[in-house]
Amino acid sequence: MSLSTSLANALSGLRVNSRLTAAASNNLANALTPGYGRQTLEVGSLSLAGEGAGVRVISANRAASPGLTAARRNADGEAALLAPQSEALSRLGSVLGEPTDIDGLFRRLETFETTLRQFAETPESQPRQIQVVNDARDLTGILNQISSEVATLRQSADFDIATDVATVNRNLYSIQELNQRIQLLSSADQNFAILVDQRERLIDEVSAIVPVQIQNNSNDVIHLYTKEGVFLLQETVSELTFTRSPIITAAMTYDPLGGGALSGLTVGGLDISPGVGRESIQAGSLAGNFAVRDQIATEFQSRLDQFAGDLIGRFQDPAVDPTLTATDPGLFTDAGAIFDPTIIEGLSGRISVNALVDPSQGGQTSLLRDGLNAVAPGPETSDAIARQLVDALTQGRPASVIPGLSGNFSSSEMVSGIVELTGIARFNADNNTASAQGTRQSLATAEAEEIGVDTDLELQQLILIEQAYSANIQIIQATSRMLQEITEIA
């Protein structure tokens, strides 16, 4: 072997060592990066004119496990679907309160019932009349507050949908750009493993929002489409389209036929909103937030509104207060008006105490005893209307108008039923979310073991690289000395 050949071999070894060192260092730096695939280099011999001329890097590879990655992404989508639903039910359960919560709806109703019974025992007592009105205001106040929280929850879900859509569209364009760069490097036979890793992380983000399937094409270019078969990225990007609603009221809904006030989700004019058709998305945080906005919160709102309607209806019956006519509101009103079942949406946010008995609105509390439309004071000790008010609150009335309930319930039993239904849904959502997250973590762990970085092995690899580097340096030094001696002899 000539001195020039030895020197060329050593120099090629140093170049390969440099790339091996960079790959090992990059692996160690990303050892804790979720979804990172370790990089490896395939090294082979280099020949020139049929003779050995050192070593070269044949290819750079990124560790991958398509099956595990696909399963983990599916689990990501399932966990992301359930998480916002669990959080929403937790918020609704908190604002509704448990039966033992002093500021919850059940306790407010229970306090009002107790005060009403005390008033029936001493109808002449003005302090007890005032307390009935105050507790009635507290009851309507908590209903108004809960209704407001439902509206806020729907508004937040709508905002999160818009944020998710923007994230998906941004990532799709980034993936398209990476596709182009990877294609160029692949055709030039250059290393693009780092770009693939960046692309995989972007796909992970997209898949958690709207689960995708991947179609592999030539030159390591990929196409993306939803699990339901709608293309998001081919040669061009198909953007998701969604219009955020600045204000959401109880009556606002999404109607795929165009009659609703809320926006759906489309791709290239195709409606992929959950529940619309066979192309509808079924998992991911987008589907989860649609479920919160259009199902969970609206069903809860409906229960609350129907309860408010029942509460108003119990006290506007002329059989309870003979001074009322069929068109007069009773103790509770729909923003001052009689209850109209055709405009039930949002009623829990409008329910209020009749101004006729509310001193803060110029009313007289004695009308609780004498009748709301009484033209003259009645006997101070008359308890007839007061006891009928108690009976109206506690008698069994059909509860089937409240989604999930059936049978005849008193007011307190209705509230108890709503609390129970919310608690069951919350419990099931929490359990399902925990299970989905556990599955997701198990798959992520298995994937990391398959494609991730073993720091011990990488450190061992660095030691071997250092030894090879030293050997190549020694060859160069020896060659240099020999050339020096030859020069001196000459």
Coordinates of C-alpha atoms in Angstrom, one line a residue:
M1 CA 0.0 0.0 0.0
S2 CA 1.4 3.4 -1.0
L3 CA 1.7 6.3 1.4
S4 CA -0.9 8.3 -0.5
T5 CA -3.3 5.4 -0.3
S6 CA -2.7 5.1 3.5
L7 CA -3.3 8.8 3.9
A8 CA -6.5 8.7 1.8
N9 CA -7.8 5.8 3.8
A10 CA -7.1 7.6 7.1
L11 CA -8.7 10.9 5.8
S12 CA -11.8 9.0 4.7
G13 CA -12.0 7.4 8.1
L14 CA -11.9 10.8 9.8
R15 CA -14.7 12.1 7.6
V16 CA -16.9 9.1 8.4
N17 CA -16.0 9.4 12.1
S18 CA -17.1 13.0 12.0
R19 CA -20.5 12.1 10.6
L20 CA -20.8 9.2 13.1
T21 CA -20.0 11.6 15.9
A22 CA -22.6 14.1 14.7
A23 CA -25.3 11.4 14.5
A24 CA -24.5 10.0 18.0
S25 CA -24.4 13.5 19.5
N26 CA -27.7 14.4 17.9
N27 CA -29.2 11.1 19.2
L28 CA -28.1 11.9 22.8
A29 CA -29.3 15.5 22.5
N30 CA -32.8 14.3 21.5
A31 CA -32.9 11.2 23.9
L32 CA -35.8 12.8 25.8
T33 CA -37.6 14.3 22.8
P34 CA -41.0 12.5 22.4
G35 CA -41.3 10.7 19.1
Y36 CA -37.7 11.2 18.1
G37 CA -36.3 8.4 15.9
R38 CA -32.7 7.6 16.4
Q39 CA -30.4 8.1 13.5
T40 CA -27.9 5.6 12.3
L41 CA -25.3 5.6 9.4
E42 CA -24.6 2.6 7.2
V43 CA -20.8 2.6 6.5
G44 CA -19.2 0.7 3.7
S45 CA -15.9 0.4 1.8
L46 CA -14.7 2.9 -0.8
S47 CA -12.9 1.7 -3.8
L48 CA -11.0 3.6 -6.5
A49 CA -9.8 1.9 -9.7
G50 CA -10.6 -1.5 -8.2
E51 CA -8.5 -0.8 -5.1
G52 CA -9.6 0.0 -1.5
A53 CA -9.7 3.7 -0.9
G54 CA -11.0 3.9 2.6
V55 CA -14.6 4.0 3.9
R56 CA -17.7 6.0 3.1
V57 CA -21.2 6.6 4.5
I58 CA -23.6 4.6 2.3
S59 CA -26.9 5.9 3.8
A60 CA -28.3 7.7 6.8
N61 CA -31.4 6.1 8.3
R62 CA -34.0 7.0 10.9
A63 CA -35.3 4.3 13.1
A64 CA -39.0 3.7 12.5
S65 CA -41.8 1.4 13.6
P66 CA -44.8 2.2 11.4
G67 CA -47.2 -0.2 13.1
L68 CA -46.5 1.1 16.6
T69 CA -46.5 4.7 15.5
A70 CA -49.8 4.3 13.7
A71 CA -51.3 2.7 16.8
R72 CA -49.9 5.4 19.1
R73 CA -51.3 8.1 16.9
N74 CA -54.7 6.5 17.0
A75 CA -54.5 6.4 20.7
D76 CA -53.4 10.1 20.7
G77 CA -56.6 10.9 18.7
E78 CA -58.8 8.9 21.1
A79 CA -57.3 10.6 24.2
A80 CA -57.6 14.0 22.6
L81 CA -61.3 13.3 21.8
L82 CA -62.2 12.5 25.4
A83 CA -60.0 15.0 27.2
P84 CA -62.1 18.2 26.4
Q85 CA -65.3 16.3 27.1
S86 CA -64.1 15.2 30.5
E87 CA -62.9 18.7 31.3
A88 CA -66.2 20.2 30.2
L89 CA -68.3 17.8 32.4
S90 CA -66.0 18.6 35.3
R91 CA -66.6 22.3 34.9
L92 CA -70.4 21.8 34.6
G93 CA -70.4 19.5 37.7
S94 CA -68.5 22.1 39.7
V95 CA -70.7 25.0 38.8
L96 CA -73.9 22.9 39.4
G97 CA -72.5 21.6 42.7
E98 CA -73.1 18.5 44.7
P99 CA -76.2 18.2 47.0
T100 CA -74.0 19.0 49.9
D101 CA -72.4 22.1 48.4
I102 CA -73.7 25.2 50.2
D103 CA -73.6 27.3 47.1
G104 CA -74.9 24.6 44.7
L105 CA -78.3 24.6 43.0
F106 CA -79.7 21.8 45.2
R107 CA -78.9 23.6 48.4
R108 CA -80.3 26.9 47.1
L109 CA -83.5 25.2 46.2
E110 CA -83.6 23.4 49.6
T111 CA -83.1 26.7 51.4
F112 CA -85.9 28.3 49.4
E113 CA -88.2 25.4 50.2
T114 CA -87.4 25.7 53.9
T115 CA -88.0 29.4 54.0
L116 CA -91.3 29.0 52.1
R117 CA -92.5 26.5 54.7
Q118 CA -91.5 28.9 57.5
F119 CA -93.4 31.6 55.8
A120 CA -96.5 29.4 55.5
E121 CA -96.4 29.0 59.3
T122 CA -96.3 32.7 60.0
P123 CA -97.6 34.5 56.9
E124 CA -97.9 37.7 58.8
S125 CA -94.2 37.9 59.4
Q126 CA -92.6 40.6 57.1
P127 CA -89.0 39.3 57.8
R128 CA -90.1 35.9 56.6
Q129 CA -91.7 37.4 53.5
I130 CA -88.5 39.2 52.7
Q131 CA -86.5 36.1 53.3
V132 CA -88.7 34.2 50.8
V133 CA -88.0 36.8 48.2
N134 CA -84.3 36.9 48.9
D135 CA -83.9 33.1 48.7
A136 CA -86.0 33.1 45.5
R137 CA -83.5 35.7 44.1
D138 CA -80.6 33.5 45.2
L139 CA -82.2 30.5 43.4
T140 CA -82.7 32.4 40.1
G141 CA -79.2 33.8 40.5
I142 CA -77.6 30.4 40.6
L143 CA -79.6 29.4 37.6
N144 CA -78.5 32.5 35.7
Q145 CA -74.9 31.8 36.8
I146 CA -74.9 28.2 35.6
S147 CA -76.4 29.2 32.3
S148 CA -73.7 31.8 31.8
E149 CA -71.1 29.2 32.5
V150 CA -72.6 26.9 29.9
A151 CA -72.4 29.7 27.3
T152 CA -68.8 30.4 28.3
L153 CA -68.0 26.7 27.9
R154 CA -69.5 26.6 24.4
Q155 CA -67.7 29.8 23.5
S156 CA -64.4 28.2 24.7
A157 CA -65.0 25.1 22.7
D158 CA -65.7 27.1 19.6
F159 CA -62.5 29.1 20.1
D160 CA -60.5 25.8 20.6
I161 CA -61.9 24.5 17.3
A162 CA -60.7 27.6 15.5
T163 CA -57.3 27.3 17.2
D164 CA -57.0 23.6 16.2
V165 CA -58.0 24.4 12.6
A166 CA -55.3 27.0 12.4
T167 CA -52.7 24.6 13.8
V168 CA -53.6 21.9 11.3
N169 CA -53.5 24.2 8.3
R170 CA -50.1 25.6 9.4
N171 CA -48.7 22.2 10.0
L172 CA -50.0 20.9 6.6
Y173 CA -48.1 23.7 4.8
S174 CA -45.0 22.9 6.8
I175 CA -45.2 19.2 6.0
Q176 CA -45.7 20.2 2.3
E177 CA -42.5 22.2 2.5
L178 CA -40.6 19.4 4.2
N179 CA -41.9 17.0 1.5
Q180 CA -40.3 19.2 -1.2
R181 CA -37.0 19.5 0.7
I182 CA -36.9 15.7 1.4
Q183 CA -37.6 15.0 -2.3
L184 CA -34.7 17.1 -3.4
L185 CA -32.3 15.5 -0.9
S186 CA -33.5 12.0 -1.7
S187 CA -33.0 12.4 -5.4
A188 CA -29.5 13.8 -4.7
D189 CA -28.8 10.8 -2.4
Q190 CA -28.1 13.1 0.6
N191 CA -29.0 12.7 4.3
F192 CA -32.6 13.9 5.1
A193 CA -33.2 11.9 8.3
I194 CA -33.5 15.1 10.4
L195 CA -36.1 16.5 8.1
V196 CA -38.1 13.3 8.4
D197 CA -38.0 13.6 12.1
Q198 CA -39.3 17.2 11.9
R199 CA -42.1 16.0 9.6
E200 CA -43.0 13.2 12.0
R201 CA -43.4 15.6 14.9
L202 CA -45.7 17.8 12.8
I203 CA -47.8 14.7 11.8
D204 CA -48.1 13.8 15.5
E205 CA -49.6 17.3 16.2
V206 CA -52.0 17.0 13.3
S207 CA -53.1 13.5 14.2
A208 CA -53.9 14.5 17.8
I209 CA -56.3 17.1 16.4
V210 CA -57.7 15.1 13.5
P211 CA -56.4 11.5 13.1
V212 CA -54.7 10.9 9.7
Q213 CA -53.6 8.1 7.6
I214 CA -50.3 8.3 5.6
Q215 CA -49.7 7.3 2.0
N216 CA -46.0 6.8 1.2
N217 CA -44.9 7.9 -2.3
S218 CA -41.7 8.0 -4.2
N219 CA -38.6 9.9 -3.0
D220 CA -39.9 9.6 0.6
V221 CA -42.8 12.0 0.0
I222 CA -46.0 11.4 1.9
H223 CA -49.7 12.3 1.4
L224 CA -52.1 12.7 4.3
Y225 CA -55.8 12.0 4.5
T226 CA -58.2 11.7 7.4
K227 CA -59.1 8.3 8.9
E228 CA -62.4 8.7 7.0
G229 CA -60.6 9.1 3.6
V230 CA -60.6 12.9 3.0
F231 CA -57.3 14.1 1.6
L232 CA -55.6 16.9 3.5
L233 CA -52.3 16.9 1.7
Q234 CA -51.4 15.7 -1.8
E235 CA -49.3 17.8 -4.1
T236 CA -51.2 20.7 -2.6
V237 CA -52.8 21.4 0.8
S238 CA -56.6 21.1 1.3
E239 CA -57.2 23.5 4.1
L240 CA -59.7 23.0 6.9
T241 CA -62.3 25.8 7.0
F242 CA -64.2 27.0 10.1
T243 CA -65.7 30.3 11.1
R244 CA -65.5 31.2 14.8
S245 CA -68.6 32.7 16.4
P246 CA -67.8 35.8 18.6
I247 CA -71.0 35.2 20.7
I248 CA -72.8 32.0 21.3
T249 CA -76.3 32.0 22.8
A250 CA -78.3 29.0 24.0
A251 CA -80.5 29.0 20.9
M252 CA -77.5 28.9 18.5
T253 CA -76.8 25.5 16.9
Y254 CA -75.0 24.0 14.0
D255 CA -77.2 22.8 11.2
P256 CA -75.5 21.0 8.3
L257 CA -78.4 22.0 6.1
G258 CA -77.6 25.7 6.6
G259 CA -80.3 26.7 9.2
G260 CA -78.0 27.0 12.2
A261 CA -76.0 30.0 13.4
L262 CA -72.8 28.1 14.2
S263 CA -70.1 27.0 11.8
G264 CA -69.2 23.5 10.8
L265 CA -65.9 22.1 9.6
T266 CA -65.3 21.7 5.9
V267 CA -62.4 20.6 3.6
G268 CA -62.7 21.8 0.0
G269 CA -66.5 22.4 0.6
L270 CA -67.0 18.9 2.0
D271 CA -68.6 18.9 5.5
I272 CA -66.6 16.7 7.8
S273 CA -68.2 18.0 11.1
P274 CA -68.8 15.2 13.6
G275 CA -72.1 13.4 13.1
V276 CA -72.9 14.8 9.7
G277 CA -72.0 11.9 7.3
R278 CA -69.6 9.1 6.6
E279 CA -66.7 11.6 6.0
S280 CA -67.3 13.1 9.5
I281 CA -64.3 13.1 11.8
Q282 CA -64.7 10.8 14.8
A283 CA -61.7 11.4 17.0
G284 CA -59.1 14.0 17.9
S285 CA -59.5 17.2 19.8
L286 CA -61.6 18.8 17.0
A287 CA -64.2 16.1 17.4
G288 CA -64.0 16.4 21.2
N289 CA -64.6 20.2 21.1
F290 CA -67.5 19.8 18.7
A291 CA -69.0 17.3 21.1
V292 CA -68.6 19.9 24.0
R293 CA -70.1 22.8 21.9
D294 CA -72.9 20.9 20.2
Q295 CA -73.8 18.0 22.5
I296 CA -72.6 18.0 26.1
A297 CA -73.2 21.7 26.8
T298 CA -76.4 21.9 24.9
E299 CA -77.9 18.8 26.6
F300 CA -76.9 20.3 30.0
Q301 CA -78.4 23.6 29.0
S302 CA -81.6 21.9 27.9
R303 CA -82.0 20.2 31.3
L304 CA -81.4 23.5 33.1
D305 CA -83.9 25.4 30.9
Q306 CA -86.6 22.7 31.3
F307 CA -86.1 22.8 35.1
A308 CA -86.4 26.6 35.0
G309 CA -89.6 26.3 32.9
D310 CA -91.1 23.8 35.3
L311 CA -90.2 26.1 38.2
I312 CA -92.0 29.1 36.6
G313 CA -94.9 26.9 35.6
R314 CA -95.5 25.6 39.2
F315 CA -96.1 29.1 40.5
Q316 CA -98.0 30.8 37.6
D317 CA -101.0 28.4 37.9
P318 CA -104.2 30.3 39.0
A319 CA -105.0 27.3 41.2
V320 CA -101.9 28.2 43.3
D321 CA -102.6 32.0 43.4
P322 CA -106.3 32.7 42.6
T323 CA -105.5 36.4 41.9
L324 CA -103.6 35.4 38.7
T325 CA -105.1 34.9 35.3
A326 CA -103.9 32.5 32.6
T327 CA -101.7 35.3 31.1
D328 CA -100.2 36.5 34.4
P329 CA -96.7 35.5 35.5
G330 CA -96.3 34.0 39.0
L331 CA -93.6 34.2 41.6
F332 CA -91.0 33.4 39.0
T333 CA -90.9 34.9 35.5
D334 CA -89.2 34.7 32.1
A335 CA -87.5 38.1 32.4
G336 CA -90.8 39.5 33.7
A337 CA -93.0 37.5 31.3
I338 CA -95.1 34.4 31.6
F339 CA -93.5 31.1 30.7
D340 CA -93.8 30.2 27.0
P341 CA -92.6 26.7 26.2
T342 CA -91.9 27.6 22.6
I343 CA -89.0 29.8 23.7
I344 CA -87.4 27.5 26.2
E345 CA -83.8 27.9 25.0
G346 CA -81.8 29.9 27.5
L347 CA -84.6 30.2 30.0
S348 CA -82.4 29.4 32.9
G349 CA -80.4 32.5 32.1
R350 CA -83.5 34.7 32.0
I351 CA -85.5 33.4 35.0
S352 CA -86.2 36.1 37.6
V353 CA -88.3 36.9 40.6
N354 CA -91.6 38.8 39.8
A355 CA -91.0 42.5 40.4
L356 CA -94.4 42.7 42.2
V357 CA -93.0 41.1 45.3
D358 CA -89.4 42.3 45.1
P359 CA -88.7 45.4 47.2
S360 CA -85.6 46.1 45.2
Q361 CA -87.8 46.6 42.2
G362 CA -90.6 48.5 44.0
G363 CA -92.6 45.5 44.9
Q364 CA -94.4 44.5 48.1
T365 CA -93.5 41.3 49.9
S366 CA -97.1 41.1 51.4
L367 CA -98.4 40.1 48.0
L368 CA -96.8 36.6 48.6
R369 CA -99.6 36.2 51.3
D370 CA -102.4 38.1 49.6
G371 CA -101.9 37.2 46.0
L372 CA -99.7 38.9 43.4
N373 CA -102.6 40.8 41.8
A374 CA -104.4 41.5 45.1
V375 CA -106.1 44.9 45.0
A376 CA -106.3 45.2 48.8
P377 CA -104.5 43.7 51.8
G378 CA -106.0 40.4 53.0
P379 CA -106.1 38.9 56.5
E380 CA -102.5 39.0 58.0
T381 CA -102.7 35.4 59.2
S382 CA -104.2 34.0 56.0
D383 CA -101.9 31.0 55.0
A384 CA -103.9 29.6 52.1
I385 CA -101.8 31.0 49.3
A386 CA -98.6 30.4 51.2
R387 CA -99.3 26.7 51.7
Q388 CA -100.3 26.4 48.1
L389 CA -96.9 27.8 47.2
V390 CA -95.3 25.1 49.2
D391 CA -97.4 22.4 47.6
A392 CA -96.6 23.8 44.2
L393 CA -92.9 23.4 44.8
T394 CA -93.1 19.9 46.3
Q395 CA -95.8 18.2 44.3
G396 CA -94.8 15.6 41.7
R397 CA -94.9 16.9 38.1
P398 CA -93.8 15.1 34.9
A399 CA -90.0 15.2 34.6
S400 CA -89.8 13.7 31.1
V401 CA -89.2 17.1 29.5
I402 CA -85.8 17.0 31.2
P403 CA -83.5 14.8 29.0
G404 CA -82.6 11.6 30.9
L405 CA -85.4 11.8 33.5
S406 CA -88.8 10.1 33.6
G407 CA -91.6 10.0 36.1
N408 CA -93.2 12.6 38.4
F409 CA -90.7 14.6 40.4
S410 CA -90.8 17.4 42.9
S411 CA -88.6 20.4 42.2
S412 CA -85.8 19.1 44.5
E413 CA -86.1 15.7 43.0
M414 CA -85.6 17.2 39.5
V415 CA -82.5 19.0 40.6
S416 CA -81.2 15.9 42.3
G417 CA -81.8 14.0 39.0
I418 CA -79.9 16.6 37.0
V419 CA -77.0 16.5 39.5
E420 CA -77.0 12.7 39.3
L421 CA -77.0 12.6 35.5
T422 CA -74.2 15.1 35.3
G423 CA -72.2 13.1 37.9
I424 CA -72.6 9.8 36.0
A425 CA -71.5 11.4 32.7
R426 CA -68.6 13.0 34.5
F427 CA -67.5 9.8 36.1
N428 CA -67.7 7.8 32.9
A429 CA -65.8 10.5 30.9
D430 CA -63.1 10.6 33.5
N431 CA -62.7 6.8 33.5
N432 CA -62.7 6.7 29.7
T433 CA -60.2 9.5 29.5
A434 CA -57.9 7.8 32.0
S435 CA -58.1 4.5 30.1
A436 CA -57.4 6.2 26.8
Q437 CA -54.4 8.1 28.2
G438 CA -53.1 4.9 29.8
T439 CA -53.3 3.1 26.4
R440 CA -51.6 6.0 24.7
Q441 CA -48.8 6.0 27.3
S442 CA -48.2 2.3 26.9
L443 CA -48.0 2.6 23.1
A444 CA -45.7 5.6 23.4
T445 CA -43.4 3.7 25.7
A446 CA -43.3 0.7 23.3
E447 CA -42.6 3.0 20.4
A448 CA -39.8 4.8 22.2
E449 CA -38.2 1.5 23.1
E450 CA -38.4 0.5 19.4
I451 CA -37.2 3.7 17.8
G452 CA -35.9 5.9 20.6
V453 CA -32.4 6.4 21.9
D454 CA -30.5 4.1 24.2
T455 CA -28.0 6.5 25.8
D456 CA -25.7 3.7 27.1
L457 CA -25.4 2.3 23.6
E458 CA -24.8 5.8 22.1
L459 CA -22.0 6.5 24.7
Q460 CA -20.4 3.2 23.8
Q461 CA -20.6 4.1 20.2
L462 CA -18.8 7.4 20.9
I463 CA -16.0 5.5 22.6
L464 CA -15.6 3.3 19.6
I465 CA -15.7 6.4 17.3
E466 CA -13.0 8.0 19.5
Q467 CA -10.8 4.9 19.2
A468 CA -11.2 4.8 15.4
Y469 CA -10.5 8.5 15.3
S470 CA -7.3 8.0 17.3
A471 CA -6.2 5.1 15.0
N472 CA -6.7 7.3 11.9
I473 CA -4.8 10.1 13.5
Q474 CA -1.9 7.7 14.2
I475 CA -1.9 6.6 10.6
I476 CA -1.8 10.2 9.4
Q477 CA 1.0 11.0 11.9
A478 CA 3.0 7.9 10.9
T479 CA 2.6 8.8 7.2
S480 CA 3.6 12.3 7.9
R481 CA 6.8 11.2 9.6
M482 CA 7.7 8.8 6.8
L483 CA 7.2 11.5 4.2
Q484 CA 9.4 13.8 6.4
E485 CA 12.1 11.2 6.5
I486 CA 11.9 10.6 2.7
T487 CA 12.1 14.3 2.1
E488 CA 15.2 14.6 4.3
I489 CA 16.9 11.7 2.6
A490 CA 16.2 13.2 -0.8

